């Protein structure tokens, strides 16, 4: 029976702008899970025709922006998404070199999406899905974001967290042993005769920062040395935070003989502060970092640091996520895989034995 207008009835709710429609809106309209919608969008064969039709109808009704035609046209081509949020520029640069190189070798495309906070994480993930991401790489600090990893798990998106110190059971991971690396650096400084060592901590929300600091404290205690509170300064993995932390440590009446910073950016800042105070590095204060990013060999003197194979980790992460996607397309369930990469101690001119 045709519908008769009724002026007394409540007006129909207007359609939402297509740009604001999310994957979860589609799931609600189709009365399926977000994971099912993702499977349909990603062309997963393990979805019934009836369910696929419901999802596609909901996508059409809501105007959800997913380029289905583009997906159909690129059979056999994989798209690897990279979700990032203000990481170290040096880390991201090295990581991109490895990830892009491996994508080229694998015949895959790499697409980047930036987010700045919890609210924008979902939108960024939605954008990656809408442009055809088959799997997603999550470098620091989002590698430790429970909300991001949970969301990716819920929608069934193959995910690899990069450089997390405590891999989540929800996602695959590529990492080094941050605790062991920080122990190696602390032992090296002790072997060089340093007993008064200060430490610059990294972002407390980032698991590698937590483990690097714990390893430093544990190794000092094993050597019978207590670290006074004034020898610990808080940083955030940024150069500016390193400046503030180093000024705090080197401005004390009695200076430490060495500073171990949680990453190279903060260690480079510590060298700059030392130079500003007319201190010689390493004669007056030895300075060490962590990661071995390009800044380690562009400062003077060059940094002693722990080499984290960032480019190699990018390549490994791409390989891992592509393997995961291919296994899923073949109908296999793929449990998360955690890959441990080797680190090494790089001794350079910023440290030297005490007299």
PDB file of C-alpha atoms in Angstrom, residues 9-312:
ATOM      1  CA  UNK A   9       3.845  12.162  12.341  1.00  0.00           C
ATOM      2  CA  UNK A  10       7.452  12.879  13.298  1.00  0.00           C
ATOM      3  CA  UNK A  11       9.651  13.802  10.355  1.00  0.00           C
ATOM      4  CA  UNK A  12      12.008  11.123   9.086  1.00  0.00           C
ATOM      5  CA  UNK A  13      15.576  11.376  10.304  1.00  0.00           C
ATOM      6  CA  UNK A  14      17.667  12.870   7.518  1.00  0.00           C
ATOM      7  CA  UNK A  15      20.408  10.763   5.998  1.00  0.00           C
ATOM      8  CA  UNK A  16      23.827  11.374   7.457  1.00  0.00           C
ATOM      9  CA  UNK A  17      26.474  12.816   5.169  1.00  0.00           C
ATOM     10  CA  UNK A  18      28.372   9.984   3.483  1.00  0.00           C
ATOM     11  CA  UNK A  19      31.645  11.357   4.800  1.00  0.00           C
ATOM     12  CA  UNK A  20      30.508  10.761   8.382  1.00  0.00           C
ATOM     13  CA  UNK A  21      29.274   7.186   7.844  1.00  0.00           C
ATOM     14  CA  UNK A  22      31.546   4.606   9.459  1.00  0.00           C
ATOM     15  CA  UNK A  23      32.105   0.903   9.081  1.00  0.00           C
ATOM     16  CA  UNK A  24      30.174   0.418  12.320  1.00  0.00           C
ATOM     17  CA  UNK A  25      27.174   2.278  10.902  1.00  0.00           C
ATOM     18  CA  UNK A  26      27.173  -0.188   8.020  1.00  0.00           C
ATOM     19  CA  UNK A  27      27.429  -3.099  10.467  1.00  0.00           C
ATOM     20  CA  UNK A  28      24.480  -1.788  12.476  1.00  0.00           C
ATOM     21  CA  UNK A  29      22.341  -1.275   9.369  1.00  0.00           C
ATOM     22  CA  UNK A  30      23.152  -4.761   8.034  1.00  0.00           C
ATOM     23  CA  UNK A  31      22.837  -6.307  11.527  1.00  0.00           C
ATOM     24  CA  UNK A  32      26.256  -7.942  11.320  1.00  0.00           C
ATOM     25  CA  UNK A  33      29.559  -7.445  13.103  1.00  0.00           C
ATOM     26  CA  UNK A  34      32.208  -4.922  12.127  1.00  0.00           C
ATOM     27  CA  UNK A  35      34.494  -7.849  11.313  1.00  0.00           C
ATOM     28  CA  UNK A  36      31.945  -9.171   8.810  1.00  0.00           C
ATOM     29  CA  UNK A  37      31.724  -5.779   7.085  1.00  0.00           C
ATOM     30  CA  UNK A  38      35.515  -5.673   6.896  1.00  0.00           C
ATOM     31  CA  UNK A  39      35.580  -9.147   5.380  1.00  0.00           C
ATOM     32  CA  UNK A  40      33.100  -8.137   2.711  1.00  0.00           C
ATOM     33  CA  UNK A  41      35.044  -4.964   1.921  1.00  0.00           C
ATOM     34  CA  UNK A  42      38.307  -6.931   1.797  1.00  0.00           C
ATOM     35  CA  UNK A  43      36.829  -9.543  -0.562  1.00  0.00           C
ATOM     36  CA  UNK A  44      37.119 -12.417   1.911  1.00  0.00           C
ATOM     37  CA  UNK A  45      35.613 -15.553   0.375  1.00  0.00           C
ATOM     38  CA  UNK A  46      34.364 -16.860   3.706  1.00  0.00           C
ATOM     39  CA  UNK A  47      31.186 -14.778   3.764  1.00  0.00           C
ATOM     40  CA  UNK A  48      27.835 -16.149   2.611  1.00  0.00           C
ATOM     41  CA  UNK A  49      26.191 -14.614  -0.443  1.00  0.00           C
ATOM     42  CA  UNK A  50      23.202 -13.578   1.653  1.00  0.00           C
ATOM     43  CA  UNK A  51      25.389 -11.759   4.192  1.00  0.00           C
ATOM     44  CA  UNK A  52      27.457 -10.159   1.456  1.00  0.00           C
ATOM     45  CA  UNK A  53      24.282  -8.837  -0.188  1.00  0.00           C
ATOM     46  CA  UNK A  54      23.048  -7.368   3.124  1.00  0.00           C
ATOM     47  CA  UNK A  55      26.349  -5.584   3.698  1.00  0.00           C
ATOM     48  CA  UNK A  56      26.551  -4.253   0.152  1.00  0.00           C
ATOM     49  CA  UNK A  57      22.954  -3.041   0.379  1.00  0.00           C
ATOM     50  CA  UNK A  58      23.745  -1.218   3.651  1.00  0.00           C
ATOM     51  CA  UNK A  59      26.833   0.344   2.065  1.00  0.00           C
ATOM     52  CA  UNK A  60      24.697   1.564  -0.831  1.00  0.00           C
ATOM     53  CA  UNK A  61      21.889   2.864   1.392  1.00  0.00           C
ATOM     54  CA  UNK A  62      24.231   4.767   3.699  1.00  0.00           C
ATOM     55  CA  UNK A  63      26.570   5.985   0.985  1.00  0.00           C
ATOM     56  CA  UNK A  64      29.576   4.494   2.761  1.00  0.00           C
ATOM     57  CA  UNK A  65      32.642   5.545   0.800  1.00  0.00           C
ATOM     58  CA  UNK A  66      34.489   2.397  -0.131  1.00  0.00           C
ATOM     59  CA  UNK A  67      35.820   2.048  -3.635  1.00  0.00           C
ATOM     60  CA  UNK A  68      34.542  -1.442  -4.371  1.00  0.00           C
ATOM     61  CA  UNK A  69      35.176  -1.034  -8.086  1.00  0.00           C
ATOM     62  CA  UNK A  70      38.807  -0.206  -7.459  1.00  0.00           C
ATOM     63  CA  UNK A  71      39.119  -3.330  -5.341  1.00  0.00           C
ATOM     64  CA  UNK A  72      37.641  -5.491  -8.040  1.00  0.00           C
ATOM     65  CA  UNK A  73      40.052  -4.000 -10.579  1.00  0.00           C
ATOM     66  CA  UNK A  74      43.137  -4.758  -8.558  1.00  0.00           C
ATOM     67  CA  UNK A  75      42.797  -8.514  -8.038  1.00  0.00           C
ATOM     68  CA  UNK A  76      46.144  -9.885  -6.854  1.00  0.00           C
ATOM     69  CA  UNK A  77      47.482  -6.520  -5.684  1.00  0.00           C
ATOM     70  CA  UNK A  78      47.973  -6.027  -1.964  1.00  0.00           C
ATOM     71  CA  UNK A  79      47.747  -2.717  -0.171  1.00  0.00           C
ATOM     72  CA  UNK A  80      49.614  -2.304   3.092  1.00  0.00           C
ATOM     73  CA  UNK A  81      48.396   0.496   5.329  1.00  0.00           C
ATOM     74  CA  UNK A  82      50.647   2.389   7.714  1.00  0.00           C
ATOM     75  CA  UNK A  83      48.934   4.052  10.678  1.00  0.00           C
ATOM     76  CA  UNK A  84      51.199   6.509  12.471  1.00  0.00           C
ATOM     77  CA  UNK A  85      50.941   9.200  15.132  1.00  0.00           C
ATOM     78  CA  UNK A  86      53.817  11.636  15.635  1.00  0.00           C
ATOM     79  CA  UNK A  87      56.659   9.148  15.894  1.00  0.00           C
ATOM     80  CA  UNK A  88      60.282  10.241  15.855  1.00  0.00           C
ATOM     81  CA  UNK A  89      60.940  11.675  12.394  1.00  0.00           C
ATOM     82  CA  UNK A  90      64.206   9.744  12.256  1.00  0.00           C
ATOM     83  CA  UNK A  91      62.492   6.469  13.204  1.00  0.00           C
ATOM     84  CA  UNK A  92      59.685   6.966  10.688  1.00  0.00           C
ATOM     85  CA  UNK A  93      62.139   7.833   7.911  1.00  0.00           C
ATOM     86  CA  UNK A  94      64.217   4.688   8.464  1.00  0.00           C
ATOM     87  CA  UNK A  95      61.097   2.558   8.835  1.00  0.00           C
ATOM     88  CA  UNK A  96      59.614   3.881   5.586  1.00  0.00           C
ATOM     89  CA  UNK A  97      62.796   3.041   3.681  1.00  0.00           C
ATOM     90  CA  UNK A  98      62.472  -0.587   4.706  1.00  0.00           C
ATOM     91  CA  UNK A  99      58.688  -0.823   4.329  1.00  0.00           C
ATOM     92  CA  UNK A 100      58.583   0.840   0.888  1.00  0.00           C
ATOM     93  CA  UNK A 101      61.481  -1.263  -0.356  1.00  0.00           C
ATOM     94  CA  UNK A 102      59.776  -4.494   0.673  1.00  0.00           C
ATOM     95  CA  UNK A 103      56.452  -3.371  -0.803  1.00  0.00           C
ATOM     96  CA  UNK A 104      58.190  -2.718  -4.115  1.00  0.00           C
ATOM     97  CA  UNK A 105      59.807  -6.153  -4.052  1.00  0.00           C
ATOM     98  CA  UNK A 106      56.489  -7.793  -3.169  1.00  0.00           C
ATOM     99  CA  UNK A 107      54.434  -5.905  -5.745  1.00  0.00           C
ATOM    100  CA  UNK A 108      52.369  -4.298  -2.986  1.00  0.00           C
ATOM    101  CA  UNK A 109      51.314  -0.697  -2.411  1.00  0.00           C
ATOM    102  CA  UNK A 110      52.045   1.232   0.786  1.00  0.00           C
ATOM    103  CA  UNK A 111      49.441   3.785   1.911  1.00  0.00           C
ATOM    104  CA  UNK A 112      49.932   6.104   4.883  1.00  0.00           C
ATOM    105  CA  UNK A 113      47.408   7.563   7.278  1.00  0.00           C
ATOM    106  CA  UNK A 114      48.118   9.917  10.180  1.00  0.00           C
ATOM    107  CA  UNK A 115      46.154  10.298  13.397  1.00  0.00           C
ATOM    108  CA  UNK A 116      46.771  12.539  16.391  1.00  0.00           C
ATOM    109  CA  UNK A 117      44.601  11.205  19.201  1.00  0.00           C
ATOM    110  CA  UNK A 118      42.220   8.474  20.330  1.00  0.00           C
ATOM    111  CA  UNK A 119      39.264  10.059  18.526  1.00  0.00           C
ATOM    112  CA  UNK A 120      41.053  10.231  15.210  1.00  0.00           C
ATOM    113  CA  UNK A 121      42.369   6.648  15.384  1.00  0.00           C
ATOM    114  CA  UNK A 122      39.086   5.126  14.238  1.00  0.00           C
ATOM    115  CA  UNK A 123      38.673   7.674  11.456  1.00  0.00           C
ATOM    116  CA  UNK A 124      42.208   6.986  10.252  1.00  0.00           C
ATOM    117  CA  UNK A 125      41.567   3.237  10.267  1.00  0.00           C
ATOM    118  CA  UNK A 126      38.301   3.809   8.391  1.00  0.00           C
ATOM    119  CA  UNK A 127      40.157   5.814   5.755  1.00  0.00           C
ATOM    120  CA  UNK A 128      42.739   3.062   5.302  1.00  0.00           C
ATOM    121  CA  UNK A 129      39.973   0.495   4.858  1.00  0.00           C
ATOM    122  CA  UNK A 130      38.069   2.734   2.440  1.00  0.00           C
ATOM    123  CA  UNK A 131      41.087   3.040   0.139  1.00  0.00           C
ATOM    124  CA  UNK A 132      41.647  -0.698   0.152  1.00  0.00           C
ATOM    125  CA  UNK A 133      44.137  -1.555   2.918  1.00  0.00           C
ATOM    126  CA  UNK A 134      44.440  -5.345   3.230  1.00  0.00           C
ATOM    127  CA  UNK A 135      46.638  -5.196   6.334  1.00  0.00           C
ATOM    128  CA  UNK A 136      47.971  -2.458   8.599  1.00  0.00           C
ATOM    129  CA  UNK A 137      51.354  -1.693  10.166  1.00  0.00           C
ATOM    130  CA  UNK A 138      51.357   0.164  13.488  1.00  0.00           C
ATOM    131  CA  UNK A 139      54.725   1.722  14.488  1.00  0.00           C
ATOM    132  CA  UNK A 140      55.328   3.503  17.819  1.00  0.00           C
ATOM    133  CA  UNK A 141      53.661   4.939  19.759  1.00  0.00           C
ATOM    134  CA  UNK A 142      50.420   3.453  18.399  1.00  0.00           C
ATOM    135  CA  UNK A 143      51.978  -0.013  18.626  1.00  0.00           C
ATOM    136  CA  UNK A 144      51.119   0.207  22.344  1.00  0.00           C
ATOM    137  CA  UNK A 145      47.622   1.635  21.878  1.00  0.00           C
ATOM    138  CA  UNK A 146      45.175  -0.904  23.299  1.00  0.00           C
ATOM    139  CA  UNK A 147      42.238   0.884  21.686  1.00  0.00           C
ATOM    140  CA  UNK A 148      43.796   0.875  18.197  1.00  0.00           C
ATOM    141  CA  UNK A 149      44.842  -2.786  18.397  1.00  0.00           C
ATOM    142  CA  UNK A 150      41.451  -3.796  19.815  1.00  0.00           C
ATOM    143  CA  UNK A 151      39.642  -1.952  17.029  1.00  0.00           C
ATOM    144  CA  UNK A 152      41.780  -3.607  14.335  1.00  0.00           C
ATOM    145  CA  UNK A 153      41.189  -6.995  15.943  1.00  0.00           C
ATOM    146  CA  UNK A 154      37.414  -6.426  16.032  1.00  0.00           C
ATOM    147  CA  UNK A 155      37.227  -5.678  12.325  1.00  0.00           C
ATOM    148  CA  UNK A 156      39.457  -8.619  11.439  1.00  0.00           C
ATOM    149  CA  UNK A 157      42.251  -6.541   9.955  1.00  0.00           C
ATOM    150  CA  UNK A 158      45.667  -8.270   9.736  1.00  0.00           C
ATOM    151  CA  UNK A 159      47.925  -6.088  11.888  1.00  0.00           C
ATOM    152  CA  UNK A 160      51.625  -5.906  12.755  1.00  0.00           C
ATOM    153  CA  UNK A 161      52.756  -3.790  15.698  1.00  0.00           C
ATOM    154  CA  UNK A 162      56.311  -2.512  15.268  1.00  0.00           C
ATOM    155  CA  UNK A 163      58.832  -1.810  18.052  1.00  0.00           C
ATOM    156  CA  UNK A 164      56.560  -2.605  20.955  1.00  0.00           C
ATOM    157  CA  UNK A 165      58.402  -4.026  23.961  1.00  0.00           C
ATOM    158  CA  UNK A 166      55.362  -5.988  25.164  1.00  0.00           C
ATOM    159  CA  UNK A 167      53.627  -7.587  22.174  1.00  0.00           C
ATOM    160  CA  UNK A 168      49.847  -7.821  22.397  1.00  0.00           C
ATOM    161  CA  UNK A 169      48.213 -11.227  21.886  1.00  0.00           C
ATOM    162  CA  UNK A 170      45.826  -9.409  19.540  1.00  0.00           C
ATOM    163  CA  UNK A 171      48.391  -8.634  16.844  1.00  0.00           C
ATOM    164  CA  UNK A 172      51.591  -9.821  15.252  1.00  0.00           C
ATOM    165  CA  UNK A 173      54.736  -7.893  16.171  1.00  0.00           C
ATOM    166  CA  UNK A 174      58.272  -7.142  15.046  1.00  0.00           C
ATOM    167  CA  UNK A 175      60.605  -5.910  17.767  1.00  0.00           C
ATOM    168  CA  UNK A 176      63.982  -6.126  19.479  1.00  0.00           C
ATOM    169  CA  UNK A 177      64.708  -7.052  23.095  1.00  0.00           C
ATOM    170  CA  UNK A 178      64.696  -3.527  24.559  1.00  0.00           C
ATOM    171  CA  UNK A 179      65.444  -4.747  28.068  1.00  0.00           C
ATOM    172  CA  UNK A 180      68.503  -6.717  26.980  1.00  0.00           C
ATOM    173  CA  UNK A 181      69.710  -3.854  24.787  1.00  0.00           C
ATOM    174  CA  UNK A 182      69.538  -1.352  27.646  1.00  0.00           C
ATOM    175  CA  UNK A 183      71.349  -3.819  29.909  1.00  0.00           C
ATOM    176  CA  UNK A 184      74.110  -4.123  27.318  1.00  0.00           C
ATOM    177  CA  UNK A 185      74.561  -0.339  27.180  1.00  0.00           C
ATOM    178  CA  UNK A 186      74.568   0.034  30.965  1.00  0.00           C
ATOM    179  CA  UNK A 187      77.121  -2.776  31.331  1.00  0.00           C
ATOM    180  CA  UNK A 188      79.295  -1.117  28.693  1.00  0.00           C
ATOM    181  CA  UNK A 189      79.280   2.224  30.528  1.00  0.00           C
ATOM    182  CA  UNK A 190      80.107   0.437  33.777  1.00  0.00           C
ATOM    183  CA  UNK A 191      82.971  -1.394  32.068  1.00  0.00           C
ATOM    184  CA  UNK A 192      84.334   1.989  30.978  1.00  0.00           C
ATOM    185  CA  UNK A 193      84.641   3.004  34.621  1.00  0.00           C
ATOM    186  CA  UNK A 194      81.447   5.043  34.969  1.00  0.00           C
ATOM    187  CA  UNK A 195      79.627   4.547  38.252  1.00  0.00           C
ATOM    188  CA  UNK A 196      77.722   7.845  38.424  1.00  0.00           C
ATOM    189  CA  UNK A 197      75.415   7.397  35.452  1.00  0.00           C
ATOM    190  CA  UNK A 198      72.315   9.516  34.854  1.00  0.00           C
ATOM    191  CA  UNK A 199      69.350   8.358  32.803  1.00  0.00           C
ATOM    192  CA  UNK A 200      66.852  10.203  30.585  1.00  0.00           C
ATOM    193  CA  UNK A 201      63.563   8.326  30.436  1.00  0.00           C
ATOM    194  CA  UNK A 202      61.302   8.155  27.368  1.00  0.00           C
ATOM    195  CA  UNK A 203      57.550   8.483  26.928  1.00  0.00           C
ATOM    196  CA  UNK A 204      56.048   6.573  29.891  1.00  0.00           C
ATOM    197  CA  UNK A 205      53.175   5.352  27.685  1.00  0.00           C
ATOM    198  CA  UNK A 206      55.604   3.596  25.353  1.00  0.00           C
ATOM    199  CA  UNK A 207      56.603   0.086  26.479  1.00  0.00           C
ATOM    200  CA  UNK A 208      60.215   0.263  25.226  1.00  0.00           C
ATOM    201  CA  UNK A 209      60.745   3.322  27.450  1.00  0.00           C
ATOM    202  CA  UNK A 210      59.537   1.362  30.451  1.00  0.00           C
ATOM    203  CA  UNK A 211      61.788  -1.620  29.770  1.00  0.00           C
ATOM    204  CA  UNK A 212      64.880   0.450  28.936  1.00  0.00           C
ATOM    205  CA  UNK A 213      64.587   2.316  32.237  1.00  0.00           C
ATOM    206  CA  UNK A 214      63.937  -0.879  34.216  1.00  0.00           C
ATOM    207  CA  UNK A 215      66.949  -2.565  32.626  1.00  0.00           C
ATOM    208  CA  UNK A 216      69.158   0.406  33.556  1.00  0.00           C
ATOM    209  CA  UNK A 217      68.015   0.350  37.203  1.00  0.00           C
ATOM    210  CA  UNK A 218      68.330  -3.436  37.474  1.00  0.00           C
ATOM    211  CA  UNK A 219      71.825  -3.478  35.976  1.00  0.00           C
ATOM    212  CA  UNK A 220      73.042  -0.682  38.250  1.00  0.00           C
ATOM    213  CA  UNK A 221      71.676  -2.506  41.285  1.00  0.00           C
ATOM    214  CA  UNK A 222      73.379  -5.721  40.207  1.00  0.00           C
ATOM    215  CA  UNK A 223      76.628  -3.732  40.170  1.00  0.00           C
ATOM    216  CA  UNK A 224      75.924  -2.637  43.744  1.00  0.00           C
ATOM    217  CA  UNK A 225      75.047   0.925  42.723  1.00  0.00           C
ATOM    218  CA  UNK A 226      71.965   2.891  43.770  1.00  0.00           C
ATOM    219  CA  UNK A 227      70.730   5.578  41.385  1.00  0.00           C
ATOM    220  CA  UNK A 228      69.679   8.766  43.219  1.00  0.00           C
ATOM    221  CA  UNK A 229      66.396  10.339  42.135  1.00  0.00           C
ATOM    222  CA  UNK A 230      68.207  13.456  40.932  1.00  0.00           C
ATOM    223  CA  UNK A 231      70.061  11.322  38.379  1.00  0.00           C
ATOM    224  CA  UNK A 232      66.804  10.424  36.627  1.00  0.00           C
ATOM    225  CA  UNK A 233      65.148  12.933  34.272  1.00  0.00           C
ATOM    226  CA  UNK A 234      61.916  12.525  32.360  1.00  0.00           C
ATOM    227  CA  UNK A 235      61.936  12.884  28.592  1.00  0.00           C
ATOM    228  CA  UNK A 236      59.370  12.139  25.886  1.00  0.00           C
ATOM    229  CA  UNK A 237      61.617  10.803  23.100  1.00  0.00           C
ATOM    230  CA  UNK A 238      61.763  14.271  21.499  1.00  0.00           C
ATOM    231  CA  UNK A 239      64.808  16.492  21.025  1.00  0.00           C
ATOM    232  CA  UNK A 240      63.205  19.336  23.001  1.00  0.00           C
ATOM    233  CA  UNK A 241      62.423  17.079  25.954  1.00  0.00           C
ATOM    234  CA  UNK A 242      66.027  15.912  25.825  1.00  0.00           C
ATOM    235  CA  UNK A 243      67.227  19.509  26.090  1.00  0.00           C
ATOM    236  CA  UNK A 244      65.155  20.081  29.229  1.00  0.00           C
ATOM    237  CA  UNK A 245      66.233  16.793  30.792  1.00  0.00           C
ATOM    238  CA  UNK A 246      69.928  17.332  30.038  1.00  0.00           C
ATOM    239  CA  UNK A 247      69.849  20.874  31.461  1.00  0.00           C
ATOM    240  CA  UNK A 248      68.368  19.422  34.631  1.00  0.00           C
ATOM    241  CA  UNK A 249      71.082  16.758  34.898  1.00  0.00           C
ATOM    242  CA  UNK A 250      74.084  18.837  33.845  1.00  0.00           C
ATOM    243  CA  UNK A 251      73.003  21.868  35.839  1.00  0.00           C
ATOM    244  CA  UNK A 252      73.518  20.059  39.133  1.00  0.00           C
ATOM    245  CA  UNK A 253      76.350  21.058  41.422  1.00  0.00           C
ATOM    246  CA  UNK A 254      77.928  17.643  41.011  1.00  0.00           C
ATOM    247  CA  UNK A 255      77.503  16.344  37.491  1.00  0.00           C
ATOM    248  CA  UNK A 256      77.194  12.669  36.499  1.00  0.00           C
ATOM    249  CA  UNK A 257      80.129  11.224  34.585  1.00  0.00           C
ATOM    250  CA  UNK A 258      77.815   9.715  31.966  1.00  0.00           C
ATOM    251  CA  UNK A 259      74.273  10.104  30.634  1.00  0.00           C
ATOM    252  CA  UNK A 260      72.324   7.264  29.063  1.00  0.00           C
ATOM    253  CA  UNK A 261      69.346   8.620  27.098  1.00  0.00           C
ATOM    254  CA  UNK A 262      66.435   6.380  26.066  1.00  0.00           C
ATOM    255  CA  UNK A 263      66.784   7.355  22.410  1.00  0.00           C
ATOM    256  CA  UNK A 264      69.177   9.132  20.058  1.00  0.00           C
ATOM    257  CA  UNK A 265      67.171  12.351  19.731  1.00  0.00           C
ATOM    258  CA  UNK A 266      67.428  12.972  23.471  1.00  0.00           C
ATOM    259  CA  UNK A 267      71.072  11.901  23.520  1.00  0.00           C
ATOM    260  CA  UNK A 268      71.829  14.374  20.712  1.00  0.00           C
ATOM    261  CA  UNK A 269      70.101  17.072  22.751  1.00  0.00           C
ATOM    262  CA  UNK A 270      72.258  16.159  25.747  1.00  0.00           C
ATOM    263  CA  UNK A 271      75.387  16.643  23.618  1.00  0.00           C
ATOM    264  CA  UNK A 272      74.125  20.079  22.560  1.00  0.00           C
ATOM    265  CA  UNK A 273      73.516  21.073  26.193  1.00  0.00           C
ATOM    266  CA  UNK A 274      76.984  19.845  27.169  1.00  0.00           C
ATOM    267  CA  UNK A 275      78.557  21.941  24.411  1.00  0.00           C
ATOM    268  CA  UNK A 276      76.538  24.948  25.556  1.00  0.00           C
ATOM    269  CA  UNK A 277      77.995  24.527  29.042  1.00  0.00           C
ATOM    270  CA  UNK A 278      81.518  24.292  27.546  1.00  0.00           C
ATOM    271  CA  UNK A 279      81.821  20.664  28.573  1.00  0.00           C
ATOM    272  CA  UNK A 280      83.850  18.249  26.504  1.00  0.00           C
ATOM    273  CA  UNK A 281      82.161  15.052  25.315  1.00  0.00           C
ATOM    274  CA  UNK A 282      83.280  12.467  26.306  1.00  0.00           C
ATOM    275  CA  UNK A 283      86.072  13.880  28.474  1.00  0.00           C
ATOM    276  CA  UNK A 284      83.775  15.740  30.903  1.00  0.00           C
ATOM    277  CA  UNK A 285      80.636  13.686  30.369  1.00  0.00           C
ATOM    278  CA  UNK A 286      80.044  10.575  28.290  1.00  0.00           C
ATOM    279  CA  UNK A 287      76.711  10.382  26.463  1.00  0.00           C
ATOM    280  CA  UNK A 288      74.971   7.334  24.997  1.00  0.00           C
ATOM    281  CA  UNK A 289      71.685   6.821  23.175  1.00  0.00           C
ATOM    282  CA  UNK A 290      69.445   4.085  21.820  1.00  0.00           C
ATOM    283  CA  UNK A 291      68.062   3.191  18.321  1.00  0.00           C
ATOM    284  CA  UNK A 292      70.982   4.200  16.045  1.00  0.00           C
ATOM    285  CA  UNK A 293      68.857   6.519  13.924  1.00  0.00           C
ATOM    286  CA  UNK A 294      70.620   8.807  11.385  1.00  0.00           C
ATOM    287  CA  UNK A 295      71.096  11.546  14.010  1.00  0.00           C
ATOM    288  CA  UNK A 296      73.565   9.256  15.795  1.00  0.00           C
ATOM    289  CA  UNK A 297      76.178   9.841  13.097  1.00  0.00           C
ATOM    290  CA  UNK A 298      75.313  13.455  12.229  1.00  0.00           C
ATOM    291  CA  UNK A 299      76.048  14.922  15.675  1.00  0.00           C
ATOM    292  CA  UNK A 300      79.548  15.549  16.966  1.00  0.00           C
ATOM    293  CA  UNK A 301      80.927  13.508  18.506  1.00  0.00           C
ATOM    294  CA  UNK A 302      79.090  10.563  16.969  1.00  0.00           C
ATOM    295  CA  UNK A 303      76.867   8.685  19.394  1.00  0.00           C
ATOM    296  CA  UNK A 304      77.518   5.417  21.109  1.00  0.00           C
ATOM    297  CA  UNK A 305      74.128   3.735  20.879  1.00  0.00           C
ATOM    298  CA  UNK A 306      72.174   0.501  20.595  1.00  0.00           C
ATOM    299  CA  UNK A 307      71.500  -0.291  16.950  1.00  0.00           C
ATOM    300  CA  UNK A 308      67.848  -1.142  16.367  1.00  0.00           C
ATOM    301  CA  UNK A 309      67.507  -2.433  12.782  1.00  0.00           C
ATOM    302  CA  UNK A 310      64.601  -0.123  11.967  1.00  0.00           C
ATOM    303  CA  UNK A 311      64.682  -0.479   8.169  1.00  0.00           C
ATOM    304  CA  UNK A 312      64.969  -4.252   8.490  1.00  0.00           C
TER     305      UNK A 312
END
